[in-house]
């Protein structure tokens, strides 16, 4: 029995979903806890998902729900003394959590790469954009600087930087926000990574530039067949780009499934809340938005039972106060579609069709 | 510097009756030819070598009880406009009138009464509150500044304000860091409301907030408006939020208003190509639509620099309908339909204003490659130049007198393969 199968059968406490045999990336029961002066921060607490080549997984959730920590965990970037990482991360058949950190480092930038909301966090201000792309390329390819420079120019051109022959010698601050984001994408993609993780890559950008960047990611993915994880708090962005969706709340997965089903038949009150909170250009304007009451919990004192219970209007529907005492597990609510809520399937279907959907 | 000292309008409108959709109120604020040029200085002598034309000639009114939304890409001058009308910045040119009084160049003393009537809410709930002051001190600051003693005392009034914005009045003595982002934005709102203002200018009031909290604050602003009869100018880059909150909307591009219209007209039939492009870029939270994004317009590059903006129509470097006249002649902002002003020679959804120009600029041809065929077909109906380009046999009426194309912006729900024509149009 492979580790993956074992994970699926035994150790996975919170996620009944079986692993996808064709997945390029398979994450099982990932937990990342930080020991801090204030207490144990359970930033990621039992997250599982799969991404196939050529497909995009969208991860959504409010700020502080553990999206970035999840992605850094996949990249093997939480190896500090105060971080406790458990679970399994399978990349193309290789498990990374237990792997030698040096092996994981060699995969970074080549097999998997990441782009961030703030390009300046991954680009050095004192080196030209070209020099940084050249460096990223030569770490993994034994080629001359000249060859690498040609490759850098080619990548800048590919991501739509005008006059790449000249711009290759510019410094990051000489680029506009959108151009820097493109340059960072060029750098992340210079080694044709098979997994690309994009952490809120368009959050700071105008919608017009966002549309350009999403288009670019989509095109590059089509060309190279990479697996993509798109992290965002914008449901519009995931609807545009994601095949599958993972909704996170307080470090935990609350709903997961094909994007179409999660949007058409969401089965978790938090997902309903997100949908009700947003004004939508594609619908008649509603009189009032339907916000989620309160605000997200501290990850040091996650509420007992269902972490969403203090904000959930339906917390009293499940019997015996179970919502406040027992942590709900992800259960299957549709084809490849799971949600973690104590309400029965019938209760959720009824609330969605009668109370929520008509108001959206 | 104005001679008109008289303030003839009643002190405070009775807001209860002034809610959304009650039609046009009288103007509370009127702006004419408003400009702000930030000088660029260079060298030892700090000689002025140029100027950032952040706001470059705005004309608009804000009517009593309404919400005017302002949208546009970053760098278009929205914040500068907000700071000009609240007189946090001194205009370079033009005129600002509040309740009929010219306030363009009022000094500190002259502005004092106005500081009560006009308030501003800022985007960043973190940096706009002094971390060393308690909430009580922050919310009561306007009373001190104005030398006002509210009825029942400052503390009682602050507590009342806190409960009005949905905060616990007992939290009077807490510090900003003890509150979440949404709560801090509420504190900013409470402070803005302290002096019972008539006009509140909110610059990106919800953009820093998570969507669930955003909705709470949007609803709060809405409630306060109907309860207190407030007039709002809400600046935001999120077009869905702007549609939700606004009665009328101004679209800004490079220091100018390019379209100003009633909310419904604007969203149903935008007339400025830039408005249309902005709207098409908004991601729609419905995965079924990604397969059929037929309204798509991808704009190339960024907003040009406001230091040397493009000649003629400032949008001509990115517009797929641009012809020679667009490069040479600036289109005036005209009311082409009742309630819809637009500055464009070849507007969408309306007859061509420069039908003699039948040849697209080469930049426009390039821009058109990033525009969905359906959109081009619509544009062809209102522009002979686009029609010639897409090779559509423009119907006889198309030149000059084209009727607005019957637009049906809703794509079908047909589950088409996502491998669409997009690839072609963006590949070089
Ligand atoms: N190195 C760390 N030490 C302690 N807590 C951390 C660390 N990194 C992140 N966290 C906490 O983990 C939680 C989840 O953070 P994050 O993944 O960044 O959220 P998101 O990306 O969803 O906004 C937050 O409460 C954050 O403060
Ligand atoms: N104090 C200033 N000095 C010089 N330039 C400024 C100043 N404030 C804003 N600008 C410039 O004016 C233009 C418009 O800015 P802003 O009003 O902030 O736009 P928006 O709010 O639409 O993003 C930008 O190019 C900006 O860099
Ligand atoms: S488990 Fe209870 S609190 Fe949690 S989402 Fe379901 S109903 Fe709401
Ligand atoms: S058609 Fe001409 S005037 Fe109208 S927006 Fe385009 S460039 Fe400007
Ligand atoms: Mg994050
Ligand atoms: Mg601004």
mmCIF file with all atom_site columns, C-alpha atoms in Angstrom, chain A residues 61-63 157-158 160 176 178-179 206-212 215 218-219 222 233-237 239-243 259-260 263 274 277-296 311, chain B residues 72-74 180 210-216 218-219 222-223 237 239-241 243-244 263 267-268 274 277-279 281-290 293 296 298-302 318 410 418-420 422-423 426-428:
data_model
loop_
_atom_site.group_PDB
_atom_site.id
_atom_site.type_symbol
_atom_site.label_atom_id
_atom_site.label_alt_id
_atom_site.label_comp_id
_atom_site.label_asym_id
_atom_site.label_entity_id
_atom_site.label_seq_id
_atom_site.pdbx_PDB_ins_code
_atom_site.Cartn_x
_atom_site.Cartn_y
_atom_site.Cartn_z
_atom_site.occupancy
_atom_site.B_iso_or_equiv
_atom_site.pdbx_formal_charge
_atom_site.auth_seq_id
_atom_site.auth_comp_id
_atom_site.auth_asym_id
_atom_site.auth_atom_id
_atom_site.pdbx_PDB_model_num
ATOM 1   C CA . UNK A 1 61  ? -11.025 32.497 1.832   1.00 0.00 ? 61  UNK A CA 1
ATOM 2   C CA . UNK A 1 62  ? -10.773 35.674 3.871   1.00 0.00 ? 62  UNK A CA 1
ATOM 3   C CA . UNK A 1 63  ? -7.433  37.078 4.934   1.00 0.00 ? 63  UNK A CA 1
ATOM 4   C CA . UNK A 1 157 ? 8.528   39.166 -24.623 1.00 0.00 ? 157 UNK A CA 1
ATOM 5   C CA . UNK A 1 158 ? 6.343   36.165 -23.873 1.00 0.00 ? 158 UNK A CA 1
ATOM 6   C CA . UNK A 1 160 ? 4.020   40.981 -22.966 1.00 0.00 ? 160 UNK A CA 1
ATOM 7   C CA . UNK A 1 176 ? 4.771   49.917 -13.403 1.00 0.00 ? 176 UNK A CA 1
ATOM 8   C CA . UNK A 1 178 ? 1.466   45.537 -13.895 1.00 0.00 ? 178 UNK A CA 1
ATOM 9   C CA . UNK A 1 179 ? 4.831   45.289 -15.642 1.00 0.00 ? 179 UNK A CA 1
ATOM 10  C CA . UNK A 1 206 ? -6.550  47.368 -11.648 1.00 0.00 ? 206 UNK A CA 1
ATOM 11  C CA . UNK A 1 207 ? -9.208  45.160 -13.226 1.00 0.00 ? 207 UNK A CA 1
ATOM 12  C CA . UNK A 1 208 ? -7.822  45.945 -16.650 1.00 0.00 ? 208 UNK A CA 1
ATOM 13  C CA . UNK A 1 209 ? -4.346  44.758 -15.729 1.00 0.00 ? 209 UNK A CA 1
ATOM 14  C CA . UNK A 1 210 ? -5.814  41.860 -13.774 1.00 0.00 ? 210 UNK A CA 1
ATOM 15  C CA . UNK A 1 211 ? -7.549  40.698 -16.938 1.00 0.00 ? 211 UNK A CA 1
ATOM 16  C CA . UNK A 1 212 ? -4.237  40.847 -18.808 1.00 0.00 ? 212 UNK A CA 1
ATOM 17  C CA . UNK A 1 215 ? -5.078  35.838 -19.591 1.00 0.00 ? 215 UNK A CA 1
ATOM 18  C CA . UNK A 1 218 ? -4.100  30.900 -18.737 1.00 0.00 ? 218 UNK A CA 1
ATOM 19  C CA . UNK A 1 219 ? -2.167  31.047 -22.007 1.00 0.00 ? 219 UNK A CA 1
ATOM 20  C CA . UNK A 1 222 ? -2.239  25.990 -21.956 1.00 0.00 ? 222 UNK A CA 1
ATOM 21  C CA . UNK A 1 233 ? -10.089 36.264 -2.021  1.00 0.00 ? 233 UNK A CA 1
ATOM 22  C CA . UNK A 1 234 ? -11.997 37.222 -5.166  1.00 0.00 ? 234 UNK A CA 1
ATOM 23  C CA . UNK A 1 235 ? -14.646 34.722 -6.188  1.00 0.00 ? 235 UNK A CA 1
ATOM 24  C CA . UNK A 1 236 ? -14.800 36.394 -9.584  1.00 0.00 ? 236 UNK A CA 1
ATOM 25  C CA . UNK A 1 237 ? -11.176 35.597 -10.246 1.00 0.00 ? 237 UNK A CA 1
ATOM 26  C CA . UNK A 1 239 ? -14.674 31.627 -11.434 1.00 0.00 ? 239 UNK A CA 1
ATOM 27  C CA . UNK A 1 240 ? -12.663 32.938 -14.377 1.00 0.00 ? 240 UNK A CA 1
ATOM 28  C CA . UNK A 1 241 ? -9.735  30.668 -14.028 1.00 0.00 ? 241 UNK A CA 1
ATOM 29  C CA . UNK A 1 242 ? -10.253 27.686 -11.712 1.00 0.00 ? 242 UNK A CA 1
ATOM 30  C CA . UNK A 1 243 ? -11.359 24.163 -12.581 1.00 0.00 ? 243 UNK A CA 1
ATOM 31  C CA . UNK A 1 259 ? -15.770 25.163 -9.575  1.00 0.00 ? 259 UNK A CA 1
ATOM 32  C CA . UNK A 1 260 ? -19.014 24.765 -11.470 1.00 0.00 ? 260 UNK A CA 1
ATOM 33  C CA . UNK A 1 263 ? -20.809 27.988 -7.581  1.00 0.00 ? 263 UNK A CA 1
ATOM 34  C CA . UNK A 1 274 ? -19.165 34.849 0.566   1.00 0.00 ? 274 UNK A CA 1
ATOM 35  C CA . UNK A 1 277 ? -21.560 39.508 0.392   1.00 0.00 ? 277 UNK A CA 1
ATOM 36  C CA . UNK A 1 278 ? -20.558 40.422 -3.105  1.00 0.00 ? 278 UNK A CA 1
ATOM 37  C CA . UNK A 1 279 ? -22.414 42.761 -5.365  1.00 0.00 ? 279 UNK A CA 1
ATOM 38  C CA . UNK A 1 280 ? -22.491 41.178 -8.819  1.00 0.00 ? 280 UNK A CA 1
ATOM 39  C CA . UNK A 1 281 ? -22.306 42.855 -12.181 1.00 0.00 ? 281 UNK A CA 1
ATOM 40  C CA . UNK A 1 282 ? -23.971 39.924 -13.885 1.00 0.00 ? 282 UNK A CA 1
ATOM 41  C CA . UNK A 1 283 ? -27.195 40.187 -11.900 1.00 0.00 ? 283 UNK A CA 1
ATOM 42  C CA . UNK A 1 284 ? -29.834 42.786 -11.279 1.00 0.00 ? 284 UNK A CA 1
ATOM 43  C CA . UNK A 1 285 ? -28.697 44.889 -8.379  1.00 0.00 ? 285 UNK A CA 1
ATOM 44  C CA . UNK A 1 286 ? -30.003 43.721 -5.046  1.00 0.00 ? 286 UNK A CA 1
ATOM 45  C CA . UNK A 1 287 ? -31.269 46.202 -2.486  1.00 0.00 ? 287 UNK A CA 1
ATOM 46  C CA . UNK A 1 288 ? -28.973 44.989 0.198   1.00 0.00 ? 288 UNK A CA 1
ATOM 47  C CA . UNK A 1 289 ? -25.920 42.846 0.417   1.00 0.00 ? 289 UNK A CA 1
ATOM 48  C CA . UNK A 1 290 ? -26.095 39.956 2.829   1.00 0.00 ? 290 UNK A CA 1
ATOM 49  C CA . UNK A 1 291 ? -22.929 40.180 4.882   1.00 0.00 ? 291 UNK A CA 1
ATOM 50  C CA . UNK A 1 292 ? -21.523 37.518 7.149   1.00 0.00 ? 292 UNK A CA 1
ATOM 51  C CA . UNK A 1 293 ? -21.877 38.790 10.692  1.00 0.00 ? 293 UNK A CA 1
ATOM 52  C CA . UNK A 1 294 ? -18.818 39.233 12.881  1.00 0.00 ? 294 UNK A CA 1
ATOM 53  C CA . UNK A 1 295 ? -15.264 38.627 11.803  1.00 0.00 ? 295 UNK A CA 1
ATOM 54  C CA . UNK A 1 296 ? -12.945 35.631 11.396  1.00 0.00 ? 296 UNK A CA 1
ATOM 55  C CA . UNK A 1 311 ? -20.945 33.642 12.643  1.00 0.00 ? 311 UNK A CA 1
ATOM 56  C CA . UNK B 2 72  ? -11.267 54.582 -13.154 1.00 0.00 ? 72  UNK B CA 1
ATOM 57  C CA . UNK B 2 73  ? -7.897  52.852 -13.143 1.00 0.00 ? 73  UNK B CA 1
ATOM 58  C CA . UNK B 2 74  ? -5.332  53.875 -10.572 1.00 0.00 ? 74  UNK B CA 1
ATOM 59  C CA . UNK B 2 180 ? -10.304 44.393 13.143  1.00 0.00 ? 180 UNK B CA 1
ATOM 60  C CA . UNK B 2 210 ? -12.463 41.277 3.100   1.00 0.00 ? 210 UNK B CA 1
ATOM 61  C CA . UNK B 2 211 ? -15.586 40.711 1.073   1.00 0.00 ? 211 UNK B CA 1
ATOM 62  C CA . UNK B 2 212 ? -17.757 39.664 4.037   1.00 0.00 ? 212 UNK B CA 1
ATOM 63  C CA . UNK B 2 213 ? -16.730 42.766 5.988   1.00 0.00 ? 213 UNK B CA 1
ATOM 64  C CA . UNK B 2 214 ? -16.993 44.910 2.865   1.00 0.00 ? 214 UNK B CA 1
ATOM 65  C CA . UNK B 2 215 ? -20.666 44.038 2.696   1.00 0.00 ? 215 UNK B CA 1
ATOM 66  C CA . UNK B 2 216 ? -21.173 45.065 6.335   1.00 0.00 ? 216 UNK B CA 1
ATOM 67  C CA . UNK B 2 218 ? -21.476 49.012 2.419   1.00 0.00 ? 218 UNK B CA 1
ATOM 68  C CA . UNK B 2 219 ? -24.767 48.298 4.197   1.00 0.00 ? 219 UNK B CA 1
ATOM 69  C CA . UNK B 2 222 ? -26.387 52.782 2.987   1.00 0.00 ? 222 UNK B CA 1
ATOM 70  C CA . UNK B 2 223 ? -28.292 52.898 6.293   1.00 0.00 ? 223 UNK B CA 1
ATOM 71  C CA . UNK B 2 237 ? -12.048 50.923 -8.283  1.00 0.00 ? 237 UNK B CA 1
ATOM 72  C CA . UNK B 2 239 ? -17.104 48.426 -10.435 1.00 0.00 ? 239 UNK B CA 1
ATOM 73  C CA . UNK B 2 240 ? -19.502 46.015 -8.785  1.00 0.00 ? 240 UNK B CA 1
ATOM 74  C CA . UNK B 2 241 ? -19.346 47.887 -5.486  1.00 0.00 ? 241 UNK B CA 1
ATOM 75  C CA . UNK B 2 243 ? -22.823 49.987 -9.132  1.00 0.00 ? 243 UNK B CA 1
ATOM 76  C CA . UNK B 2 244 ? -24.337 48.784 -5.885  1.00 0.00 ? 244 UNK B CA 1
ATOM 77  C CA . UNK B 2 263 ? -26.196 54.119 -12.733 1.00 0.00 ? 263 UNK B CA 1
ATOM 78  C CA . UNK B 2 267 ? -24.254 49.678 -16.767 1.00 0.00 ? 267 UNK B CA 1
ATOM 79  C CA . UNK B 2 268 ? -26.896 48.780 -19.322 1.00 0.00 ? 268 UNK B CA 1
ATOM 80  C CA . UNK B 2 274 ? -13.245 53.077 -21.802 1.00 0.00 ? 274 UNK B CA 1
ATOM 81  C CA . UNK B 2 277 ? -13.572 48.115 -21.400 1.00 0.00 ? 277 UNK B CA 1
ATOM 82  C CA . UNK B 2 278 ? -13.515 48.592 -17.633 1.00 0.00 ? 278 UNK B CA 1
ATOM 83  C CA . UNK B 2 279 ? -16.784 46.736 -17.247 1.00 0.00 ? 279 UNK B CA 1
ATOM 84  C CA . UNK B 2 281 ? -12.643 43.344 -17.296 1.00 0.00 ? 281 UNK B CA 1
ATOM 85  C CA . UNK B 2 282 ? -14.598 42.673 -14.113 1.00 0.00 ? 282 UNK B CA 1
ATOM 86  C CA . UNK B 2 283 ? -14.413 38.973 -13.337 1.00 0.00 ? 283 UNK B CA 1
ATOM 87  C CA . UNK B 2 284 ? -17.864 37.486 -13.016 1.00 0.00 ? 284 UNK B CA 1
ATOM 88  C CA . UNK B 2 285 ? -18.376 34.911 -10.260 1.00 0.00 ? 285 UNK B CA 1
ATOM 89  C CA . UNK B 2 286 ? -20.007 32.396 -12.541 1.00 0.00 ? 286 UNK B CA 1
ATOM 90  C CA . UNK B 2 287 ? -17.732 29.735 -14.004 1.00 0.00 ? 287 UNK B CA 1
ATOM 91  C CA . UNK B 2 288 ? -20.244 28.921 -16.720 1.00 0.00 ? 288 UNK B CA 1
ATOM 92  C CA . UNK B 2 289 ? -19.539 32.283 -18.271 1.00 0.00 ? 289 UNK B CA 1
ATOM 93  C CA . UNK B 2 290 ? -15.832 31.868 -18.655 1.00 0.00 ? 290 UNK B CA 1
ATOM 94  C CA . UNK B 2 293 ? -16.795 35.546 -22.548 1.00 0.00 ? 293 UNK B CA 1
ATOM 95  C CA . UNK B 2 296 ? -14.289 40.701 -23.520 1.00 0.00 ? 296 UNK B CA 1
ATOM 96  C CA . UNK B 2 298 ? -8.514  43.498 -23.138 1.00 0.00 ? 298 UNK B CA 1
ATOM 97  C CA . UNK B 2 299 ? -6.781  46.857 -22.887 1.00 0.00 ? 299 UNK B CA 1
ATOM 98  C CA . UNK B 2 300 ? -3.127  46.907 -23.689 1.00 0.00 ? 300 UNK B CA 1
ATOM 99  C CA . UNK B 2 301 ? -0.584  48.251 -21.231 1.00 0.00 ? 301 UNK B CA 1
ATOM 100 C CA . UNK B 2 302 ? -1.119  50.806 -18.498 1.00 0.00 ? 302 UNK B CA 1
ATOM 101 C CA . UNK B 2 318 ? -5.616  52.229 -26.139 1.00 0.00 ? 318 UNK B CA 1
ATOM 102 C CA . UNK B 2 410 ? -25.682 38.426 -21.650 1.00 0.00 ? 410 UNK B CA 1
ATOM 103 C CA . UNK B 2 418 ? -13.068 26.807 -22.930 1.00 0.00 ? 418 UNK B CA 1
ATOM 104 C CA . UNK B 2 419 ? -10.513 26.556 -25.763 1.00 0.00 ? 419 UNK B CA 1
ATOM 105 C CA . UNK B 2 420 ? -11.920 29.629 -27.366 1.00 0.00 ? 420 UNK B CA 1
ATOM 106 C CA . UNK B 2 422 ? -8.923  34.094 -26.987 1.00 0.00 ? 422 UNK B CA 1
ATOM 107 C CA . UNK B 2 423 ? -5.680  32.266 -27.685 1.00 0.00 ? 423 UNK B CA 1
ATOM 108 C CA . UNK B 2 426 ? -3.437  37.397 -27.558 1.00 0.00 ? 426 UNK B CA 1
ATOM 109 C CA . UNK B 2 427 ? -0.679  35.392 -29.197 1.00 0.00 ? 427 UNK B CA 1
ATOM 110 C CA . UNK B 2 428 ? 1.857   37.429 -30.917 1.00 0.00 ? 428 UNK B CA 1
#
